[in-house]
Tab-separated table of C-alpha atoms in Angstrom:
chain	number	residue	atom	x	y	z
Y	19	UNK	CA	0.099	-0.339	0.738
Y	20	UNK	CA	1.254	3.894	-0.797
Y	21	UNK	CA	0.904	6.042	1.285
Y	22	UNK	CA	1.026	10.143	0.171
Y	23	UNK	CA	0.786	13.695	2.307
Y	24	UNK	CA	1.034	16.482	2.144
Y	25	UNK	CA	3.608	16.922	3.684
Y	26	UNK	CA	3.921	18.381	6.924
Y	27	UNK	CA	-0.094	18.247	7.283
Y	28	UNK	CA	0.007	14.475	7.528
Y	29	UNK	CA	-1.589	12.338	10.584
Y	30	UNK	CA	-1.134	9.705	12.240
Y	31	UNK	CA	-3.375	7.069	10.106
Y	32	UNK	CA	-3.721	3.671	11.810
Y	33	UNK	CA	-5.064	5.799	15.190
Y	34	UNK	CA	-7.573	7.517	12.843
Y	35	UNK	CA	-8.771	3.780	11.556
Y	36	UNK	CA	-9.343	3.030	15.121
Y	37	UNK	CA	-11.991	5.661	15.339
Y	38	UNK	CA	-15.364	4.236	14.779
Y	39	UNK	CA	-15.751	7.234	12.112
Y	40	UNK	CA	-18.218	6.826	9.374
Y	41	UNK	CA	-15.989	5.997	5.553
Y	42	UNK	CA	-17.858	6.190	2.266
Y	43	UNK	CA	-17.610	3.735	0.219
Y	44	UNK	CA	-18.072	4.478	-3.287
Y	45	UNK	CA	-18.151	1.967	-6.322
Y	46	UNK	CA	-19.222	2.406	-10.310
Y	47	UNK	CA	-22.809	0.609	-11.888
Y	48	UNK	CA	-23.078	0.437	-15.119
Y	49	UNK	CA	-20.577	3.706	-15.669
Y	50	UNK	CA	-21.939	5.981	-13.019
Y	51	UNK	CA	-20.253	6.374	-9.392
Y	52	UNK	CA	-22.731	5.124	-5.880
Y	53	UNK	CA	-21.076	6.259	-2.636
Y	54	UNK	CA	-22.339	4.112	0.283
Y	55	UNK	CA	-22.031	5.133	4.455
Y	56	UNK	CA	-20.492	2.121	5.572
Y	57	UNK	CA	-19.335	1.067	9.800
Y	58	UNK	CA	-15.623	-0.290	8.906
Y	59	UNK	CA	-12.768	-2.615	10.226
Y	60	UNK	CA	-9.056	-2.069	9.752
Y	61	UNK	CA	-7.078	-4.873	10.185
Y	62	UNK	CA	-4.454	-6.495	8.412
Y	63	UNK	CA	-4.049	-3.030	5.547
Y	64	UNK	CA	-7.131	-4.175	4.640
Y	65	UNK	CA	-11.005	-3.004	5.570
Y	66	UNK	CA	-13.637	-5.314	5.722
Y	67	UNK	CA	-17.130	-3.821	5.277
Y	68	UNK	CA	-20.582	-6.082	6.599
Y	69	UNK	CA	-23.278	-6.367	3.451
Y	70	UNK	CA	-26.663	-7.185	4.090
Y	71	UNK	CA	-29.118	-8.641	1.723
Y	72	UNK	CA	-30.643	-5.493	0.848
Y	73	UNK	CA	-27.598	-3.718	0.028
Y	74	UNK	CA	-26.710	-3.195	-3.769
Y	75	UNK	CA	-22.827	-3.009	-2.689
Y	76	UNK	CA	-22.086	-6.066	-2.964
Y	77	UNK	CA	-23.127	-7.058	-6.858
Y	78	UNK	CA	-21.706	-4.353	-8.166
Y	79	UNK	CA	-18.460	-4.749	-6.102
Y	80	UNK	CA	-18.698	-8.091	-7.710
Y	81	UNK	CA	-19.350	-6.919	-11.050
Y	82	UNK	CA	-16.179	-3.880	-11.290
Y	83	UNK	CA	-14.304	-4.789	-7.744
Y	84	UNK	CA	-12.631	-1.522	-8.555
Y	85	UNK	CA	-13.016	1.395	-5.423
Y	86	UNK	CA	-12.055	4.265	-3.563
Y	87	UNK	CA	-12.982	5.145	-0.003
Y	88	UNK	CA	-12.915	7.979	2.305
Y	89	UNK	CA	-13.250	8.854	6.329
Y	90	UNK	CA	-13.492	11.930	7.854
Y	91	UNK	CA	-12.036	12.168	11.102
Y	92	UNK	CA	-14.403	16.254	11.903
Y	93	UNK	CA	-14.724	18.653	14.400
Y	94	UNK	CA	-15.861	22.301	13.543
Y	95	UNK	CA	-15.432	23.564	16.817
Y	96	UNK	CA	-11.330	22.696	17.503
Y	97	UNK	CA	-10.674	22.755	13.347
Y	98	UNK	CA	-9.944	19.576	13.010
Y	99	UNK	CA	-9.947	17.046	9.876
Y	100	UNK	CA	-8.926	14.208	8.552
Y	101	UNK	CA	-9.038	12.717	5.316
Y	102	UNK	CA	-7.882	9.724	4.335
Y	103	UNK	CA	-8.111	8.470	1.020
Y	104	UNK	CA	-8.188	4.766	-0.040
Y	105	UNK	CA	-8.557	3.737	-3.746
Y	106	UNK	CA	-7.885	0.126	-4.355
Y	107	UNK	CA	-10.123	-3.534	-4.629
Y	108	UNK	CA	-12.185	-4.764	-3.378
Y	109	UNK	CA	-14.140	-8.714	-3.459
Y	110	UNK	CA	-17.243	-9.923	-1.639
Y	111	UNK	CA	-16.040	-12.482	0.856
Y	112	UNK	CA	-18.334	-14.795	3.244
Y	113	UNK	CA	-19.320	-14.089	5.910
Y	114	UNK	CA	-17.546	-14.239	9.234
Y	115	UNK	CA	-19.057	-13.715	12.902
Y	116	UNK	CA	-15.462	-13.314	14.434
Y	117	UNK	CA	-14.630	-10.187	11.977
Y	118	UNK	CA	-18.110	-9.044	12.335
Y	119	UNK	CA	-18.074	-9.274	16.015
Y	120	UNK	CA	-14.669	-7.070	15.977
Y	121	UNK	CA	-16.692	-4.803	13.577
Y	122	UNK	CA	-19.625	-4.133	14.941
Y	123	UNK	CA	-18.092	-4.010	18.536
Y	124	UNK	CA	-16.406	-0.819	17.474
Y	125	UNK	CA	-19.386	0.995	16.869
Y	126	UNK	CA	-21.776	-0.589	20.012
Y	127	UNK	CA	-19.643	-1.480	22.416
Y	128	UNK	CA	-17.795	-4.525	24.042
Y	129	UNK	CA	-21.032	-6.005	25.409
Y	130	UNK	CA	-23.441	-7.350	22.684
Y	131	UNK	CA	-26.447	-7.805	25.615
Y	132	UNK	CA	-26.327	-3.920	25.033
Y	133	UNK	CA	-26.345	-3.838	21.162
Y	134	UNK	CA	-29.175	-3.189	19.046
Y	135	UNK	CA	-31.316	-6.522	17.840
Y	136	UNK	CA	-30.564	-5.905	14.777
Y	137	UNK	CA	-27.108	-6.441	15.097
Y	138	UNK	CA	-27.005	-9.206	17.228
Y	139	UNK	CA	-28.158	-11.971	14.903
Y	140	UNK	CA	-26.571	-11.028	11.568
Y	141	UNK	CA	-25.546	-14.608	9.862
Y	142	UNK	CA	-24.818	-16.336	6.970
Y	143	UNK	CA	-27.611	-14.368	4.543
Y	144	UNK	CA	-25.163	-11.636	4.966
Y	145	UNK	CA	-21.335	-11.271	3.300
Y	146	UNK	CA	-18.319	-8.512	4.222
Y	147	UNK	CA	-16.625	-6.965	1.559
Y	148	UNK	CA	-13.160	-6.828	1.670
Y	149	UNK	CA	-11.647	-3.684	0.803
Y	150	UNK	CA	-7.428	-3.988	-0.429
Y	151	UNK	CA	-6.088	-0.241	-0.538
Y	152	UNK	CA	-3.167	0.455	-2.924
Y	153	UNK	CA	-2.845	3.361	-2.522
Y	154	UNK	CA	-4.050	6.284	0.268
Y	155	UNK	CA	-4.230	9.376	0.329
Y	156	UNK	CA	-3.667	11.136	4.423
Y	157	UNK	CA	-4.186	15.199	4.529
Y	158	UNK	CA	-5.032	17.101	7.644
Y	159	UNK	CA	-6.542	19.820	6.307
Y	160	UNK	CA	-7.458	21.317	9.934
Y	161	UNK	CA	-8.147	24.390	10.338
Y	162	UNK	CA	-7.859	27.895	13.045
Y	163	UNK	CA	-11.419	27.605	15.056
Y	164	UNK	CA	-11.993	31.329	15.925
């Protein structure tokens, strides 16, 4: 994975990816772009995303695995704006409870008893998307908040 920074205005990518932020998955359908906000899990230089039977992005990935993912950490009170833009390929993988639980616990907490019931019983009708980045652009675009 090649990391591109903007010089002295960079940041620790691993710290950003450890936060429970939203990612925007960009896929292509019939030469038209599509954007899907998703939760993600970063592990071994790959991003993992859960797909459900009602999601359309797994079908788009099967047809065209080239994707982009954008993740932004933004705080208007402090002026913090950190952006990581990934380009690479994705694959639709069989559902794996271990990876899914790691992903969900980032957003819902460690205690599954406190999870929204919709997330407690994910099953084999779901899939995992494994995104492998070729490049990532890391930019600190923070500003002085007044």
